[in-house]
Coordinates of C-alpha atoms in Angstrom, one line a residue:
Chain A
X19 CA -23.9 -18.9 -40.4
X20 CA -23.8 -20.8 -37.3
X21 CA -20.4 -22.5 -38.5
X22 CA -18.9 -19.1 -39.1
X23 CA -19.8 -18.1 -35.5
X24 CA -18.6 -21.2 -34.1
X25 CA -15.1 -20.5 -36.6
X26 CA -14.4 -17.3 -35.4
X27 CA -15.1 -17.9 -31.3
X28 CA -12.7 -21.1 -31.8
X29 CA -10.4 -18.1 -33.8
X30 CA -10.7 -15.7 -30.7
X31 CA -9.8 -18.2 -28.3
X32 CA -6.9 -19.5 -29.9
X33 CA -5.8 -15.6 -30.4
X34 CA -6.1 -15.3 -26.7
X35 CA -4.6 -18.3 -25.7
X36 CA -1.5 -17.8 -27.5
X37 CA -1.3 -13.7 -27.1
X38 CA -0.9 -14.8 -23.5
X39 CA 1.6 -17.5 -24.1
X40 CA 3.4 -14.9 -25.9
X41 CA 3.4 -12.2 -23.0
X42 CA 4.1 -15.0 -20.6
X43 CA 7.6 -15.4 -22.3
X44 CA 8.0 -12.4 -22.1
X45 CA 7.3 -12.1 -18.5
X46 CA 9.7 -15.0 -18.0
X47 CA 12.4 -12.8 -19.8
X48 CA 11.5 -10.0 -17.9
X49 CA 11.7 -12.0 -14.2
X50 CA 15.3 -13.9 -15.2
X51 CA 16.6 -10.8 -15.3
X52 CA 14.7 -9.2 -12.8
X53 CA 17.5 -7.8 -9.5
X54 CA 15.1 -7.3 -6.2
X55 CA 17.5 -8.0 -3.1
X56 CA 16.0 -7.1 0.1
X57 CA 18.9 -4.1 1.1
X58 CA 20.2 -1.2 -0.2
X59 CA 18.5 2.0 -1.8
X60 CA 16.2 1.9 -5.2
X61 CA 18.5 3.0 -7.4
X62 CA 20.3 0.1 -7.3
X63 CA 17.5 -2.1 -7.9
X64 CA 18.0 -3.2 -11.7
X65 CA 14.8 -4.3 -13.6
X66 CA 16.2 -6.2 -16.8
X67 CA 13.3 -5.5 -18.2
X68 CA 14.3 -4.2 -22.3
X69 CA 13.3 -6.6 -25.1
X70 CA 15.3 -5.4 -28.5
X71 CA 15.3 -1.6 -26.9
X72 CA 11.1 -2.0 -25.8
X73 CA 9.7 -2.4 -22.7
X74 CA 7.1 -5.4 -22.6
X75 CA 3.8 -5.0 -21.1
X76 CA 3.2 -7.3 -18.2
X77 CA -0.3 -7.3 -16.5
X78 CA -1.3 -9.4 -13.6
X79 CA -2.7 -12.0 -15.5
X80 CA 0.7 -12.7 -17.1
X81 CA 1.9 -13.0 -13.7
X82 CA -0.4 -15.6 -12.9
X83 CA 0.3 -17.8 -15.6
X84 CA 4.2 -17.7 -15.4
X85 CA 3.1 -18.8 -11.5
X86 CA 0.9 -21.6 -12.6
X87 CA 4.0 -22.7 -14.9
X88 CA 6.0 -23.3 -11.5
X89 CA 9.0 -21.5 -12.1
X90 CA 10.6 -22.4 -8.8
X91 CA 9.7 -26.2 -9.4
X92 CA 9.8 -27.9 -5.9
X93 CA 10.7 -26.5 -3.0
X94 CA 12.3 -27.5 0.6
X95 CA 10.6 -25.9 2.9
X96 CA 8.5 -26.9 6.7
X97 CA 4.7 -27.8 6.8
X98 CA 2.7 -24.5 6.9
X99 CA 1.1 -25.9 9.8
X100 CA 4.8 -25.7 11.8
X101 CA 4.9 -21.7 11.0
X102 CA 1.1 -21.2 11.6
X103 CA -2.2 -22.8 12.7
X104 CA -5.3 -23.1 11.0
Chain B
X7 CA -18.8 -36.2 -38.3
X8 CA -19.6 -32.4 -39.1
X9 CA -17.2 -30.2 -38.5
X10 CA -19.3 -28.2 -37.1
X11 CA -20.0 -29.5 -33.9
X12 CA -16.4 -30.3 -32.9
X13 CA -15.6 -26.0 -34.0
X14 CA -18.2 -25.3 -32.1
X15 CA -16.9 -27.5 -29.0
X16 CA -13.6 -26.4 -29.2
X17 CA -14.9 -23.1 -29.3
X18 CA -16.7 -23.3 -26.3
X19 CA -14.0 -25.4 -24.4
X20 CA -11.1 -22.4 -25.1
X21 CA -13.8 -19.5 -24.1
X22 CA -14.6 -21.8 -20.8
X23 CA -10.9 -22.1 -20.4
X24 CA -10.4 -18.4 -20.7
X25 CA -13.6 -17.2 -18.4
X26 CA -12.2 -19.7 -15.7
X27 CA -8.4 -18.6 -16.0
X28 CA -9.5 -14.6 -16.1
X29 CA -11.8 -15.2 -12.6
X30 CA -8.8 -16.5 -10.7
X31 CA -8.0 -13.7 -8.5
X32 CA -7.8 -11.8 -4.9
X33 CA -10.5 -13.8 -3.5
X34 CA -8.3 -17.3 -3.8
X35 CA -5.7 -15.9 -1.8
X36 CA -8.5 -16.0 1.4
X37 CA -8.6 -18.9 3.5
X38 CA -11.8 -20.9 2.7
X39 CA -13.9 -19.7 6.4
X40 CA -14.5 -23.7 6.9
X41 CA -10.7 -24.1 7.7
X42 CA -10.1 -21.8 10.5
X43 CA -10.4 -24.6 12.9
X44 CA -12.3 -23.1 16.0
X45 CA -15.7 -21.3 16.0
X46 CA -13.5 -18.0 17.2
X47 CA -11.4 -17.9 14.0
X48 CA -14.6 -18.8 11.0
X49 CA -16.9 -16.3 13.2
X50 CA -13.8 -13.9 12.3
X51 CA -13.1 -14.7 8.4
X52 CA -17.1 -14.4 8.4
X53 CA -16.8 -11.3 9.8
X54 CA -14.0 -9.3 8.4
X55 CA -14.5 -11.0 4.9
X56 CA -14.7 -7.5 3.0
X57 CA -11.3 -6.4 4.4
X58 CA -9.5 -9.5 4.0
X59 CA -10.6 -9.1 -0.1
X60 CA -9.4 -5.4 0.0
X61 CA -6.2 -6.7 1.3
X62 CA -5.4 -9.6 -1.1
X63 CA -6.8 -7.0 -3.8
X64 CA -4.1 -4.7 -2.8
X65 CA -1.4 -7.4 -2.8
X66 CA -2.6 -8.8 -5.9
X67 CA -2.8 -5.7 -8.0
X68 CA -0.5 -3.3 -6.3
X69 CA 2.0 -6.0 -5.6
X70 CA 2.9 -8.3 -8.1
X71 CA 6.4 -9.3 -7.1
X72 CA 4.3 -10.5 -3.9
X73 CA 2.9 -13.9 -3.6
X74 CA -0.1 -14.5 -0.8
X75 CA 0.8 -18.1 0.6
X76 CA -1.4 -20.7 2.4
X77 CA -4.6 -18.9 2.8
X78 CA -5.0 -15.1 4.0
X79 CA -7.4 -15.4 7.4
X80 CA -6.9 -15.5 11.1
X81 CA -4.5 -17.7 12.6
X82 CA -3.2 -19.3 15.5
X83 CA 0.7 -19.6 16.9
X84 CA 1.3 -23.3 16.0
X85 CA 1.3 -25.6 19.2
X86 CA -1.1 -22.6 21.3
X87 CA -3.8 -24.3 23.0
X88 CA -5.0 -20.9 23.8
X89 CA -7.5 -19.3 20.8
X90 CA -5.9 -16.1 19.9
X91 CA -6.7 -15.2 17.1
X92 CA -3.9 -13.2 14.8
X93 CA -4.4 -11.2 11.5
X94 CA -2.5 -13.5 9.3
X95 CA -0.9 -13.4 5.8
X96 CA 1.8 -15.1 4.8
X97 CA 3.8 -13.7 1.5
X98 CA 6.5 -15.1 -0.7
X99 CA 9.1 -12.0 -1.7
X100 CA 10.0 -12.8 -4.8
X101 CA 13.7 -12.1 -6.0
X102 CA 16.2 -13.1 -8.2
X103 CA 19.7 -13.9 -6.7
X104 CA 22.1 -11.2 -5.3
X105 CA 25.5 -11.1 -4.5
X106 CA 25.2 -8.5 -2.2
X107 CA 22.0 -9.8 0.0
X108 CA 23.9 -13.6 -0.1
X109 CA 26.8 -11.6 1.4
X110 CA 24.7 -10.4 4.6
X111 CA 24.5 -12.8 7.6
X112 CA 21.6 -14.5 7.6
X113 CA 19.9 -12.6 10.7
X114 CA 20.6 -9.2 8.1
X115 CA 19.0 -10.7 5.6
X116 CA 16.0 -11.4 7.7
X117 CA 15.6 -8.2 9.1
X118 CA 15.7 -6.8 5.4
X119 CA 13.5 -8.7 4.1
X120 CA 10.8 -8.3 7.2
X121 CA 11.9 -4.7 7.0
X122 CA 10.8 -4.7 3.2
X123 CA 7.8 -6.9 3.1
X124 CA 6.7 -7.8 6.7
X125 CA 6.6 -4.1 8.2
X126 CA 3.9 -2.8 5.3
X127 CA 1.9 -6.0 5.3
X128 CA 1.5 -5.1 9.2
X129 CA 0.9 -1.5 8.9
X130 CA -1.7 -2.5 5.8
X131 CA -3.7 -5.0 8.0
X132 CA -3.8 -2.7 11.2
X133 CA -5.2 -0.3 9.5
X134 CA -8.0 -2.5 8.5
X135 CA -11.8 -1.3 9.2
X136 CA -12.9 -2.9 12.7
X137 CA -9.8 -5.4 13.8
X138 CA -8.0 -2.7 16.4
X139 CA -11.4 -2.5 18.7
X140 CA -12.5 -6.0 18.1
X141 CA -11.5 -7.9 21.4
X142 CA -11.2 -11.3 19.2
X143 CA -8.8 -10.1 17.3
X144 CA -5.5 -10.9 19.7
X145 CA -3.0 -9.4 17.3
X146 CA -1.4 -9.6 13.8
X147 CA 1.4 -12.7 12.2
X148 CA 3.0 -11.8 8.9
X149 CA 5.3 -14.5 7.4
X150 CA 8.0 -14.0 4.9
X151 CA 9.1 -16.2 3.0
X152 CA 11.5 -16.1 0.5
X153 CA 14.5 -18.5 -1.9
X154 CA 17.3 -19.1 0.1
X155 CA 20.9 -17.3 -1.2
X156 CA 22.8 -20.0 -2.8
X157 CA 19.9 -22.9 -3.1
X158 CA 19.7 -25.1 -6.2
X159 CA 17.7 -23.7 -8.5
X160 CA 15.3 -26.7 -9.5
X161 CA 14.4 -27.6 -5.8
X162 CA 14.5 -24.2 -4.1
X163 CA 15.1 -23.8 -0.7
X164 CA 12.7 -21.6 0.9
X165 CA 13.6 -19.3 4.3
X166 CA 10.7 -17.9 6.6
X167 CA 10.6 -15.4 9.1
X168 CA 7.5 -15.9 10.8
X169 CA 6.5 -13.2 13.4
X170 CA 3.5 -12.9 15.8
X171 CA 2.6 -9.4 17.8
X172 CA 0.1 -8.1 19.8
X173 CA -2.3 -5.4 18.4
X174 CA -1.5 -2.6 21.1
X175 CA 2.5 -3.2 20.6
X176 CA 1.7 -3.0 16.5
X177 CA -0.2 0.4 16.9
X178 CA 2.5 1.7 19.6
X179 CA 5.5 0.3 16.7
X180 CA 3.3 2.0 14.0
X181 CA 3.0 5.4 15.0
X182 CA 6.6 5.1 16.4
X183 CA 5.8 5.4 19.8
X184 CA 7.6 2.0 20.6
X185 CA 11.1 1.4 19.6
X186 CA 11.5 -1.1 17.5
X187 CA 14.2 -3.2 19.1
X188 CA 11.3 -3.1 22.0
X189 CA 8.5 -4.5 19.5
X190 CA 11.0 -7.1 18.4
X191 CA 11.6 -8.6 22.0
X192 CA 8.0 -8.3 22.8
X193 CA 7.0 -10.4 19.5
X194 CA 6.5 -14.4 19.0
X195 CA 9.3 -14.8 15.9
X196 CA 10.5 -18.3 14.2
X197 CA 13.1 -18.8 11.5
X198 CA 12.9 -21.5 9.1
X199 CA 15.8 -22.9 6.8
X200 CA 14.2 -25.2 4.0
X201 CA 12.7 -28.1 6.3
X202 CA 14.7 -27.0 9.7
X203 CA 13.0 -24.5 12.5
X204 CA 16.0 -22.3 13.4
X205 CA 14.4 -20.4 15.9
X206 CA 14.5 -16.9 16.9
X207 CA 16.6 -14.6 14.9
X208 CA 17.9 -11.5 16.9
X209 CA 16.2 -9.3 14.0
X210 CA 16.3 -5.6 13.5
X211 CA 13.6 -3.2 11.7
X212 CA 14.6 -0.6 9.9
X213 CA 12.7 2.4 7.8
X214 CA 12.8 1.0 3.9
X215 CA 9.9 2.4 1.7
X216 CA 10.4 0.1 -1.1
X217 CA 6.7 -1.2 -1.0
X218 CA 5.3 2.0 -1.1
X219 CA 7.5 3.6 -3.6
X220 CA 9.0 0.6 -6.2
X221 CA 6.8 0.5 -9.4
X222 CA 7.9 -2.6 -11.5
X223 CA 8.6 -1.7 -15.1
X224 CA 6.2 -2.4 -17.6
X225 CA 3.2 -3.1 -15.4
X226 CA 0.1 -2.1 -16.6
X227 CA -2.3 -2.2 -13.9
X228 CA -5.6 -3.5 -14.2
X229 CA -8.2 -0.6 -15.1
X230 CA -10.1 0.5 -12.4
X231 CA -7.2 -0.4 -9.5
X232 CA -5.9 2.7 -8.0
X233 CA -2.9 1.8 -5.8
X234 CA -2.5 3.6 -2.5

């Protein structure tokens, strides 16, 4: 009994694990095609955001993840402590 | 060796991975109260703990094109011997490339993009329970930050307008009894280029309600948030 338990929790969590994988890619999709620019109206904002004619579900946890992935790799940028001090 | 144990530990070891991942959340984006670096600014985080989480709750949730960057808490000008003590977040804008932003000089493209982001992460911390009449709190510093037009995608270069202001000159600029050219003279502002401080940008604020109005496709927000 205690094996099956122990089956199906290890079950769950790979179920989880790779659900979010899944959405993550989809996030990913989502974001490379993703327009923001910082002038004009909304309407010309552009969300590429249409997977085969669906729109994928993103929650914040997906968001996360793609974030822990470190899309942007490395960046070039100043020492936070040269825009603001602790 | 049973299989048994190593299911079971396996098991165990993906829930604990799970739990772990599921609790990371608004309350990482605060600056641990032990690195404010005077007594002033941890009596402060201390104190205004609660409000700090409802803001980095509302970036978090409400947000999600907006990153929270090096520690929401109260902050100094860099080099300030003085102990004034600023409101302080600093956010990442995240966007793709654009033609049409690339196009705009760069002090246009930093008054958009303070315009867009750094204008409601002002009005949202002003308006926070107990900082207008508390005499420690000197005023409020947002920082943008955002990927440089043109800048090679594996090492991104990263552009920051950081601006410092006084409360009384926010509140007046809020309620649109200062002009804004006027706010922007009176503020502390730097621009930075990748590694390189540029200095002070002659930036311009304009209305732009994207923030309040721009509602990313496909989000599902967490139950329970309400975004306001």
């Amino acid at each position: 009994m205690r094996s099956k338990i122990a089956t199906v929790a290890a079950l769950i969590g790979v179920a989880f694990l790779s659900g979010a994988c899944a959405t993550s890619e989809q996030w990913a999709e989502w974001r490379a095609h993703t327009t923001h620019f910082a002038s004009g109206d909304h309407a010309s904002f552009s969300m590429g955001n249409n997977m085969q004619g669906t729109n994928p579900k993103v929650t914040r946890l997906d968001i996360d993840k793609s974030r822990q992935e470190n899309w942007w790799g490395r960046t070039i940028t100043v020492e936070p402590g040269q825009v603001i001090q602790n | 060796m049973s299989r048994r144990p190593i299911a079971t530990a396996l098991a165990v070891a993906i829930v604990t991975l799970a739990v772990a991942f599921a609790h990371a959340g608004p309350a990482d984006y605060l600056m641990p109260v032990e690195k404010h670096t005077t007594p002033k600014g941890r009596a402060l985080a201390t104190k205004y703990r609660p409000q700090l989480l409802e803001f980095s709750d509302y970036v978090y949730h409400c947000l999600p094109y907006v990153e929270i960057r090096n520690g929401l808490g109260f902050k100094r000008l860099p080099k300030e011997t003085v102990d004034n003590r600023y409101a302080s977040v600093w956010v990442r804008a995240e966007q793709a490339p654009d033609p049409t932003f690339a196009a705009m000089p760069l002090e246009r493209q930093a008054s958009a993009m303070f315009s867009r982001y750094g204008v409601p992460m002002l009005s949202r911390m002003a308006a926070l329970p107990g900082l207008d009449a508390d005499p420690d709190v000197y005023g409020y510093s947002v920082a943008v930050e955002w990927i440089k037009p043109g800048s090679n995608p594996n090492i991104a270069t990263m552009e920051i307008l950081a601006v410092f202001a006084d409360k009384a000159s926010t509140k007046a600029f809020l309620n649109k009894t200062l002009p804004s050219a006027d706010y922007v003279q009176g503020m502390k502002l730097n621009f930075f280029d990748g590694d390189k401080e540029v200095g002070r940008l002659p930036i311009e604020i304009w209305d732009d309600n994207f923030v309040s109005t721009y509602k990313v496709p496909g989000y599902e927000l967490e139950k329970g948030k309400v975004c306001s």
